[in-house]
Coordinates of C-alpha atoms and ligand atoms in Angstrom, one line a residue:
X167 CA 60.5 31.6 18.2
X168 CA 61.9 32.7 14.8
X169 CA 59.2 34.2 12.6
X170 CA 58.6 32.3 9.4
X171 CA 59.1 33.7 6.0
X172 CA 56.2 35.5 4.4
X173 CA 55.5 37.4 1.1
X174 CA 56.6 41.1 0.9
X175 CA 53.1 42.0 -0.4
X176 CA 49.4 41.4 0.4
X177 CA 46.6 40.8 -2.1
X178 CA 44.2 43.5 -3.2
X179 CA 42.5 41.8 -6.1
X180 CA 41.9 38.2 -6.9
X181 CA 41.2 36.2 -10.0
X182 CA 39.1 33.0 -9.5
X183 CA 40.6 29.8 -11.0
X184 CA 38.7 26.6 -11.6
X185 CA 39.4 23.0 -10.9
X186 CA 38.2 20.2 -13.2
X187 CA 37.7 16.5 -13.1
X188 CA 40.1 13.9 -14.6
X189 CA 37.4 12.9 -17.0
X190 CA 37.1 16.5 -18.3
X191 CA 40.8 16.8 -18.6
X192 CA 41.1 13.5 -20.6
X193 CA 38.6 14.9 -23.1
X194 CA 40.3 18.3 -23.3
X195 CA 43.7 16.8 -23.7
X196 CA 42.6 14.6 -26.5
X197 CA 40.8 17.5 -28.2
X198 CA 44.1 19.5 -27.9
X199 CA 46.0 16.6 -29.7
X200 CA 48.1 16.1 -26.5
X201 CA 49.7 19.5 -27.1
X202 CA 49.4 21.7 -23.9
X203 CA 49.7 24.9 -26.0
X204 CA 46.4 24.0 -27.6
X205 CA 44.5 24.0 -24.3
X206 CA 42.2 26.9 -23.4
X207 CA 43.4 28.6 -20.3
X208 CA 40.1 27.9 -18.5
X209 CA 40.9 24.2 -18.9
X210 CA 44.0 24.8 -16.7
X211 CA 43.9 25.0 -12.9
X212 CA 47.5 26.1 -12.2
X213 CA 49.4 27.4 -15.2
X214 CA 53.2 26.9 -15.2
X215 CA 53.5 27.1 -19.0
X216 CA 55.7 30.3 -18.8
X217 CA 56.7 33.2 -16.6
X218 CA 56.6 35.5 -19.6
X219 CA 53.9 38.2 -19.5
X220 CA 52.1 36.2 -16.8
X221 CA 53.1 38.3 -13.7
X222 CA 50.7 40.3 -11.5
X223 CA 51.1 44.0 -11.6
X224 CA 51.1 46.0 -8.4
X225 CA 48.7 48.7 -7.3
X226 CA 51.4 51.3 -8.1
X227 CA 51.7 49.8 -11.7
X228 CA 47.9 49.9 -12.2
X229 CA 47.9 53.5 -10.9
X230 CA 50.7 54.4 -13.4
X231 CA 48.5 52.9 -16.2
X232 CA 46.1 55.7 -15.7
X233 CA 48.9 58.2 -16.2
X234 CA 49.8 56.9 -19.7
X235 CA 50.4 59.6 -22.2
X236 CA 49.3 58.3 -25.6
X237 CA 50.9 61.1 -27.7
X238 CA 52.3 59.7 -30.9
X239 CA 55.6 61.6 -30.5
X240 CA 57.4 62.8 -27.4
X241 CA 55.1 61.0 -24.9
X242 CA 56.0 61.9 -21.3
X243 CA 55.5 58.1 -20.5
X244 CA 58.5 57.4 -22.8
X245 CA 60.6 59.8 -20.9
X246 CA 59.5 58.3 -17.5
X247 CA 60.6 54.9 -18.9
X248 CA 63.8 56.2 -20.3
X249 CA 64.8 57.9 -17.1
X250 CA 64.1 54.8 -15.1
X251 CA 66.2 52.7 -17.5
X252 CA 69.0 55.3 -17.5
X253 CA 69.1 55.1 -13.7
X254 CA 69.0 51.3 -13.4
X255 CA 71.3 50.4 -16.2
X256 CA 73.5 53.5 -16.8
X257 CA 72.7 53.2 -20.5
X258 CA 71.8 56.5 -22.1
X259 CA 70.0 55.5 -25.3
X260 CA 66.7 53.7 -25.1
X261 CA 64.4 52.3 -27.8
X262 CA 61.2 50.7 -26.6
X263 CA 59.9 47.6 -28.6
X264 CA 56.8 45.5 -28.2
X265 CA 58.7 42.6 -26.6
X266 CA 62.1 41.0 -26.3
X267 CA 62.4 39.4 -29.7
X268 CA 61.5 42.7 -31.3
X269 CA 64.4 44.3 -29.5
X270 CA 66.6 41.5 -30.9
X271 CA 65.2 42.0 -34.4
X272 CA 65.8 45.8 -34.4
X273 CA 69.3 45.7 -32.9
X274 CA 70.4 42.6 -34.9
X275 CA 69.1 44.1 -38.1
X276 CA 71.8 46.7 -37.6
X277 CA 74.6 44.5 -36.3
X278 CA 74.3 40.9 -37.6
X279 CA 75.2 40.1 -41.2
X280 CA 75.5 36.9 -43.2
X281 CA 78.6 35.1 -42.0
X282 CA 78.6 36.8 -38.6
X283 CA 79.5 34.7 -35.5
X284 CA 77.8 35.7 -32.2
X285 CA 79.3 33.9 -29.2
X286 CA 77.5 33.7 -25.9
X287 CA 76.0 31.4 -23.3
X288 CA 73.1 29.3 -24.5
X289 CA 71.3 31.8 -26.7
X290 CA 67.6 31.9 -26.1
X291 CA 65.6 30.4 -29.0
X292 CA 64.4 33.7 -30.4
X293 CA 67.9 35.1 -30.1
X294 CA 69.3 32.2 -32.0
X295 CA 66.5 32.5 -34.5
X296 CA 67.3 36.1 -35.2
X297 CA 70.9 35.2 -35.6
X298 CA 70.4 32.1 -37.8
X299 CA 67.8 33.7 -40.0
X300 CA 70.4 36.2 -41.0
X301 CA 72.7 33.3 -42.1
X302 CA 74.9 33.9 -39.1
X303 CA 76.1 31.5 -36.3
X304 CA 75.1 31.5 -32.6
X305 CA 78.2 30.0 -30.9
X306 CA 77.3 28.5 -27.5
X307 CA 80.2 29.0 -25.1
X308 CA 78.4 27.9 -21.9
X309 CA 80.4 26.1 -19.3
X310 CA 80.2 22.3 -19.6
X311 CA 78.9 21.9 -16.0
X312 CA 75.5 23.3 -17.1
X313 CA 74.8 20.0 -18.9
X314 CA 75.0 17.9 -15.7
X315 CA 71.6 18.4 -14.1
X316 CA 72.6 17.0 -10.7
X317 CA 75.8 19.1 -10.2
X318 CA 75.3 21.9 -7.7
X319 CA 77.4 25.0 -8.4
X320 CA 76.3 28.6 -7.7
X321 CA 76.7 30.1 -11.2
X322 CA 75.8 27.4 -13.6
X323 CA 74.8 29.9 -16.3
X324 CA 78.4 31.2 -16.8
X325 CA 80.3 31.7 -20.1
X326 CA 83.3 29.4 -20.3
X327 CA 86.2 32.0 -20.8
X328 CA 88.3 29.4 -22.6
X329 CA 85.6 28.6 -25.1
X330 CA 84.9 32.4 -25.6
X331 CA 88.6 33.1 -26.1
X332 CA 88.9 30.4 -28.6
X333 CA 85.8 31.6 -30.5
X334 CA 87.2 35.1 -30.7
X335 CA 90.7 33.9 -31.7
X336 CA 89.1 32.0 -34.6
X337 CA 86.3 34.3 -35.7
X338 CA 87.0 37.8 -34.3
X339 CA 86.8 39.3 -37.8
X340 CA 83.2 38.2 -38.0
X341 CA 82.1 38.8 -34.5
X342 CA 79.8 41.9 -34.2
X343 CA 79.3 41.5 -30.4
X344 CA 79.2 38.9 -27.6
X345 CA 75.9 38.2 -26.0
X346 CA 75.5 37.1 -22.4
X347 CA 72.0 35.9 -21.2
X348 CA 71.3 36.8 -17.6
X349 CA 70.0 34.6 -16.1
X350 CA 70.7 31.8 -18.5
X351 CA 67.2 30.7 -19.4
X352 CA 68.0 27.7 -21.6
X353 CA 70.3 26.2 -18.9
X354 CA 67.5 26.4 -16.4
X355 CA 67.3 30.0 -15.2
X356 CA 70.9 29.7 -13.9
X357 CA 72.7 32.9 -13.0
X358 CA 76.0 34.4 -14.3
X359 CA 78.4 35.7 -11.8
X360 CA 79.9 39.2 -11.7
X361 CA 83.3 37.7 -11.9
X362 CA 82.2 35.9 -15.1
X363 CA 80.9 39.2 -16.6
X364 CA 84.3 40.7 -15.8
X365 CA 86.1 37.9 -17.5
X366 CA 83.8 38.3 -20.6
X367 CA 84.6 42.0 -20.6
X368 CA 88.3 41.4 -20.5
X369 CA 88.2 39.0 -23.4
X370 CA 85.9 41.4 -25.3
X371 CA 88.3 44.3 -24.7
X372 CA 91.3 42.2 -25.8
X373 CA 89.6 41.8 -29.2
X374 CA 88.0 45.2 -29.3
X375 CA 84.5 43.8 -29.2
X376 CA 81.3 44.9 -27.5
X377 CA 79.0 43.0 -25.1
X378 CA 75.2 42.8 -25.2
X379 CA 73.3 41.5 -22.1
X380 CA 70.1 39.6 -23.0
X381 CA 68.6 40.9 -19.8
X382 CA 65.1 39.3 -19.5
X383 CA 65.9 38.2 -15.9
X384 CA 68.7 40.6 -14.9
X385 CA 67.1 41.4 -11.5
X386 CA 66.9 37.7 -10.6
X387 CA 70.5 37.5 -11.7
X388 CA 71.4 40.4 -9.4
X389 CA 69.6 38.6 -6.5
X390 CA 71.8 35.5 -7.0
X391 CA 74.9 37.6 -7.1
X392 CA 73.9 39.3 -3.9
X393 CA 73.1 36.0 -2.1
X394 CA 75.8 33.8 -3.6
X395 CA 78.9 35.8 -4.7
X396 CA 81.5 37.0 -2.3
X397 CA 81.6 40.7 -1.7
X398 CA 78.0 41.5 -2.7
X399 CA 76.0 40.6 0.4
X400 CA 75.8 44.3 1.5
X401 CA 75.1 45.8 -1.9
X402 CA 71.6 46.7 -3.0
X403 CA 70.1 45.0 -6.0
X404 CA 70.2 48.4 -7.8
X405 CA 73.9 48.7 -7.1
X406 CA 74.6 45.2 -8.4
X407 CA 72.4 45.8 -11.5
X408 CA 74.3 49.0 -12.3
X409 CA 77.6 47.1 -11.9
X410 CA 76.5 44.3 -14.2
X411 CA 75.5 46.7 -16.9
X412 CA 78.7 48.8 -16.5
X413 CA 80.5 45.7 -17.8
X414 CA 78.4 45.7 -21.0
X415 CA 77.8 48.0 -24.0
X416 CA 74.1 47.5 -24.4
X417 CA 71.1 45.2 -23.7
X418 CA 68.0 43.7 -25.2
X419 CA 65.2 43.2 -22.8
X420 CA 62.0 41.2 -22.6
X421 CA 60.1 43.3 -20.1
X422 CA 57.5 40.5 -19.8
X423 CA 59.9 38.8 -17.3
X424 CA 61.7 41.0 -14.8
X425 CA 59.8 44.2 -15.9
X426 CA 56.6 42.5 -14.6
X427 CA 54.4 43.8 -17.4
X428 CA 52.3 41.7 -19.6
X429 CA 53.8 43.0 -22.9
X430 CA 56.9 45.1 -23.6
X431 CA 60.6 45.3 -24.2
X432 CA 63.4 47.6 -25.1
X433 CA 67.0 48.1 -26.3
X434 CA 69.4 50.2 -24.2
X435 CA 73.0 51.1 -25.0
X436 CA 75.7 53.6 -24.1
X437 CA 76.8 53.9 -27.8
X438 CA 75.4 56.5 -30.1
X439 CA 76.3 54.6 -33.2
X440 CA 74.3 51.5 -32.1
X441 CA 71.4 53.8 -31.2
X442 CA 71.6 55.5 -34.6
X443 CA 71.8 52.2 -36.4
X444 CA 69.0 50.5 -34.5
X445 CA 66.7 53.6 -34.9
X446 CA 66.5 53.0 -38.6
X447 CA 64.9 49.6 -38.0
X448 CA 62.7 50.6 -35.1
X449 CA 60.6 52.9 -37.2
X450 CA 59.6 50.4 -39.9
X451 CA 59.3 47.4 -37.7
X452 CA 58.0 48.7 -34.4
X453 CA 56.9 52.3 -34.6
X454 CA 58.1 55.8 -33.9
X455 CA 61.1 56.1 -31.5
X456 CA 59.1 57.3 -28.4
X457 CA 56.7 54.3 -28.4
X458 CA 58.3 51.5 -30.5
X459 CA 55.4 49.1 -30.2
X460 CA 54.3 50.0 -26.7
X461 CA 51.3 52.0 -25.4
X462 CA 52.1 55.0 -23.2
X463 CA 50.3 53.3 -20.3
X464 CA 52.4 50.2 -20.7
X465 CA 55.6 52.3 -20.6
X466 CA 54.4 53.9 -17.4
X467 CA 53.7 50.4 -15.8
X468 CA 57.0 49.2 -17.0
X469 CA 58.9 52.1 -15.4
X470 CA 57.3 51.3 -12.1
X471 CA 57.8 47.5 -12.6
X472 CA 61.5 47.9 -13.2
X473 CA 61.9 50.1 -10.1
X474 CA 59.9 47.6 -7.9
X475 CA 61.5 44.5 -9.1
X476 CA 65.0 45.8 -8.4
X477 CA 64.1 45.9 -4.7
X478 CA 65.4 43.0 -2.6
X479 CA 62.1 42.2 -0.9
X480 CA 60.2 41.6 -4.1
X481 CA 63.0 39.3 -5.5
X482 CA 63.4 37.5 -2.2
X483 CA 59.7 36.6 -2.1
X484 CA 59.8 35.4 -5.7
X485 CA 63.0 33.3 -5.4
X486 CA 61.8 31.9 -2.1
X487 CA 58.7 30.6 -3.7
X488 CA 60.6 28.8 -6.5
X489 CA 62.9 27.4 -3.8
X490 CA 59.9 26.3 -1.8
X491 CA 58.6 24.2 -4.7
X492 CA 62.1 22.8 -5.3
X493 CA 62.3 21.8 -1.6
X494 CA 59.1 19.8 -1.9
X495 CA 60.5 18.0 -5.0
X496 CA 63.6 17.2 -2.9
X497 CA 61.5 15.7 -0.2
X498 CA 59.7 13.5 -2.8
X499 CA 63.0 12.5 -4.5
X500 CA 62.0 14.0 -7.9
X501 CA 65.1 14.8 -10.0
X502 CA 65.4 18.3 -11.5
X503 CA 68.1 20.7 -12.8
X504 CA 70.1 21.6 -9.7
X505 CA 70.4 24.0 -8.0
X506 CA 67.0 25.4 -8.8
X507 CA 67.2 28.6 -10.9
X508 CA 65.3 31.9 -10.7
X509 CA 62.0 31.4 -12.6
X510 CA 61.3 27.7 -13.1
X511 CA 62.0 24.1 -12.2
X512 CA 63.2 21.8 -14.9
X513 CA 62.3 18.3 -14.1
X514 CA 64.6 15.7 -15.6
X515 CA 62.0 13.6 -17.4
X516 CA 64.5 11.1 -18.8
X517 CA 65.3 10.2 -15.2
X518 CA 61.6 10.0 -14.1
X519 CA 60.0 8.1 -17.0
X520 CA 62.8 5.6 -17.6
X521 CA 60.4 3.1 -19.2
X522 CA 59.3 5.5 -21.9
X523 CA 61.6 5.3 -24.9
X524 CA 63.2 8.5 -26.2
X525 CA 61.3 8.1 -29.5
X526 CA 58.1 8.4 -27.5
X527 CA 59.1 11.7 -25.9
X528 CA 59.3 11.2 -22.1
X529 CA 59.1 14.9 -21.1
X530 CA 56.0 15.6 -23.2
X531 CA 54.5 12.4 -21.7
X532 CA 55.3 13.7 -18.2
X533 CA 53.7 17.0 -19.1
X534 CA 50.5 15.3 -20.2
X535 CA 50.4 13.0 -17.1
X536 CA 50.8 16.0 -14.8
X537 CA 48.0 17.9 -16.6
X538 CA 45.7 14.8 -16.4
X539 CA 46.6 14.4 -12.7
X540 CA 45.7 17.8 -11.5
X541 CA 45.2 20.4 -14.3
X542 CA 48.7 21.7 -13.9
X543 CA 50.2 22.9 -17.2
X544 CA 53.9 22.7 -17.7
X545 CA 56.0 22.9 -20.9
X546 CA 58.2 20.4 -22.6
X547 CA 61.7 21.7 -23.1
X548 CA 63.1 18.5 -24.7
X549 CA 63.1 16.4 -27.8
X550 CA 60.0 17.9 -29.4
X551 CA 61.2 21.4 -28.9
X552 CA 64.6 20.4 -30.3
X553 CA 63.0 20.0 -33.7
X554 CA 64.6 17.8 -36.4
X555 CA 68.2 18.1 -37.8
X556 CA 67.9 20.4 -40.8
X557 CA 70.0 18.1 -42.9
X558 CA 69.1 14.5 -41.9
X559 CA 65.5 15.3 -40.8
X560 CA 66.1 13.0 -37.9
X561 CA 64.7 13.9 -34.4
X562 CA 67.5 15.4 -32.2
X563 CA 67.8 13.2 -29.1
X564 CA 71.2 14.6 -28.1
X565 CA 70.2 17.2 -25.5
X566 CA 68.2 17.1 -22.3
X567 CA 64.5 16.1 -22.1
X568 CA 63.0 18.4 -19.5
X569 CA 59.6 19.3 -18.1
X570 CA 59.7 23.0 -17.3
X571 CA 57.4 24.3 -14.5
X572 CA 57.5 28.1 -14.6
X573 CA 56.4 30.2 -11.6
X574 CA 54.6 33.3 -12.6
X575 CA 55.6 36.5 -10.6
X576 CA 53.3 37.4 -7.7
X577 CA 50.5 35.2 -9.0
X578 CA 50.2 32.0 -7.1
X579 CA 50.6 31.2 -3.3
X580 CA 52.7 28.6 -1.7
X581 CA 49.6 26.4 -1.4
X582 CA 49.5 26.3 -5.2
X583 CA 53.1 25.2 -5.1
X584 CA 52.1 22.3 -2.7
X585 CA 49.4 21.2 -5.2
X586 CA 52.0 21.2 -8.1
X587 CA 54.4 19.2 -6.0
X588 CA 51.8 16.7 -4.8
X589 CA 50.5 16.1 -8.3
X590 CA 54.0 15.5 -9.6
X591 CA 54.6 13.1 -6.7
X592 CA 51.5 11.1 -7.6
X593 CA 52.8 10.8 -11.2
X594 CA 56.3 10.0 -9.9
X595 CA 54.9 7.2 -7.7
X596 CA 53.4 5.4 -10.6
X597 CA 56.3 6.1 -13.0
X598 CA 57.1 2.5 -13.6
X599 CA 53.6 1.8 -14.8
X600 CA 54.0 4.5 -17.5
X601 CA 55.7 2.6 -20.3
X602 CA 54.4 4.3 -23.4
X603 CA 54.5 7.9 -24.6
X604 CA 53.2 9.7 -27.6
X605 CA 53.9 9.8 -31.3
X606 CA 53.8 12.7 -33.7
X607 CA 50.8 12.8 -36.1
X608 CA 51.5 16.2 -37.6
X609 CA 54.3 18.7 -37.2
X610 CA 55.5 22.0 -38.8
X611 CA 59.0 22.3 -40.0
X612 CA 60.2 24.9 -37.5
X613 CA 59.3 25.5 -33.9
X614 CA 57.0 22.5 -34.1
X615 CA 56.3 22.3 -30.4
X616 CA 53.7 25.1 -30.6
X617 CA 51.4 23.3 -33.1
X618 CA 52.5 19.7 -33.1
X619 CA 49.6 17.1 -33.1
X620 CA 50.3 14.0 -31.0
X621 CA 48.7 10.6 -30.4
X622 CA 48.9 8.7 -27.1
X623 CA 50.5 5.2 -27.5
Ligands
PLP771 C1 61.7 35.6 -23.3 C2 63.1 35.8 -23.7 C3 63.4 36.5 -24.9 C4 62.4 36.9 -25.9 O1 61.5 37.8 -25.3 P1 59.9 37.9 -25.8 O2 59.4 39.0 -24.9 O3 59.3 36.6 -25.5 O4 59.9 38.2 -27.2 C5 64.7 36.6 -25.1 N1 65.7 36.2 -24.3 C6 65.4 35.6 -23.2 C7 66.5 35.1 -22.3 C8 64.1 35.4 -22.8 O5 63.8 34.7 -21.7

């Protein structure tokens, strides 16, 4: 008989996690004002809040930690990291930063001015924040298909070349660069095809513009290219990654995702002028150029993490687990953004809690119900996260209302996935009895989801 699929690693160290009773969770949820960010981690059984900085490092990474060189300047750990990045991306210049948003802050301080227009595919919220806070515009040119959660296409994160062409025709004088997010986090961890990166390159060249890859999940993107795009099945992940980066001019990276470290990031580019420009902002914001906000030991662990996570087996194990969870939801008929992406499942809460009015935040209600059911913590990516319209101060109900369940890298087993799916099924089975949601008691003006206080109706 055919052998079943199994993980490409075995476990050398374990971290106990604790179950709780529904009664305890009711109390904790109330104390946290029905905001899952306000829970203490020990009140959570299975944590699907984010895949950022939550991965498990390998034995090789922990061994590398011991080799960290903490010299202020010229640390050998920096050079190990730089050489690894040179090899994987082909980019010569590297600036470490303490995480992804810091890379954006340093690079954009050099490139983005008031009145700039930065087109791309669904800019991540910190990326958008760093553009808009400079009085510039983040122009979303994602394909329309990304909005239809039930449509199955292989590269749902793509840039729409027509929208991009139009953006450049109209705004090229104010465009400092184009940014492509791989994978497209906001659209549900959806990949961007090599063909699409080529189309973006061609449009950029036509207008003499440069391209930045927001690369937090570039390795997962390369995995999808290998398994879904014609002509790539026989290429290695490293070959595919190199080809992806060859179509760009630089990158910002949150190493907390595909670098499989708990903290870290970097900028890399092939252009000396970008490096020279960004350098001036690295020193005051992050630190000296050979550490930029990272410890020597973390740079060592990141160098190993990047090398390991651009190997097929590691990525296959990861994506397989996310697909395993998605398969269970299919079995139970629970609607989510299809096809499942690389790092998370986005449950379509509007289609589950149809009796809960928009004004009472269905996705947040579903997140609360799932936590009360089994101690599983997800994250609302919906109407609360969307904040209010800056002009009218009305809630923005125009987008999708999703419950995101992130899968941490190399942390949970498939049995944990079974628990998540079963808990969600139990909530799903009594969806018609859930008729009321939550109301906001207190909120901050920006990024309210982190600190919002809610009341159950
Ligand atoms: C996480 C993320 C960032 C920001 O990185 P941090 O390390 O959280 O600061 C930027 N872009 C994308 C696509 C991300 O997923």
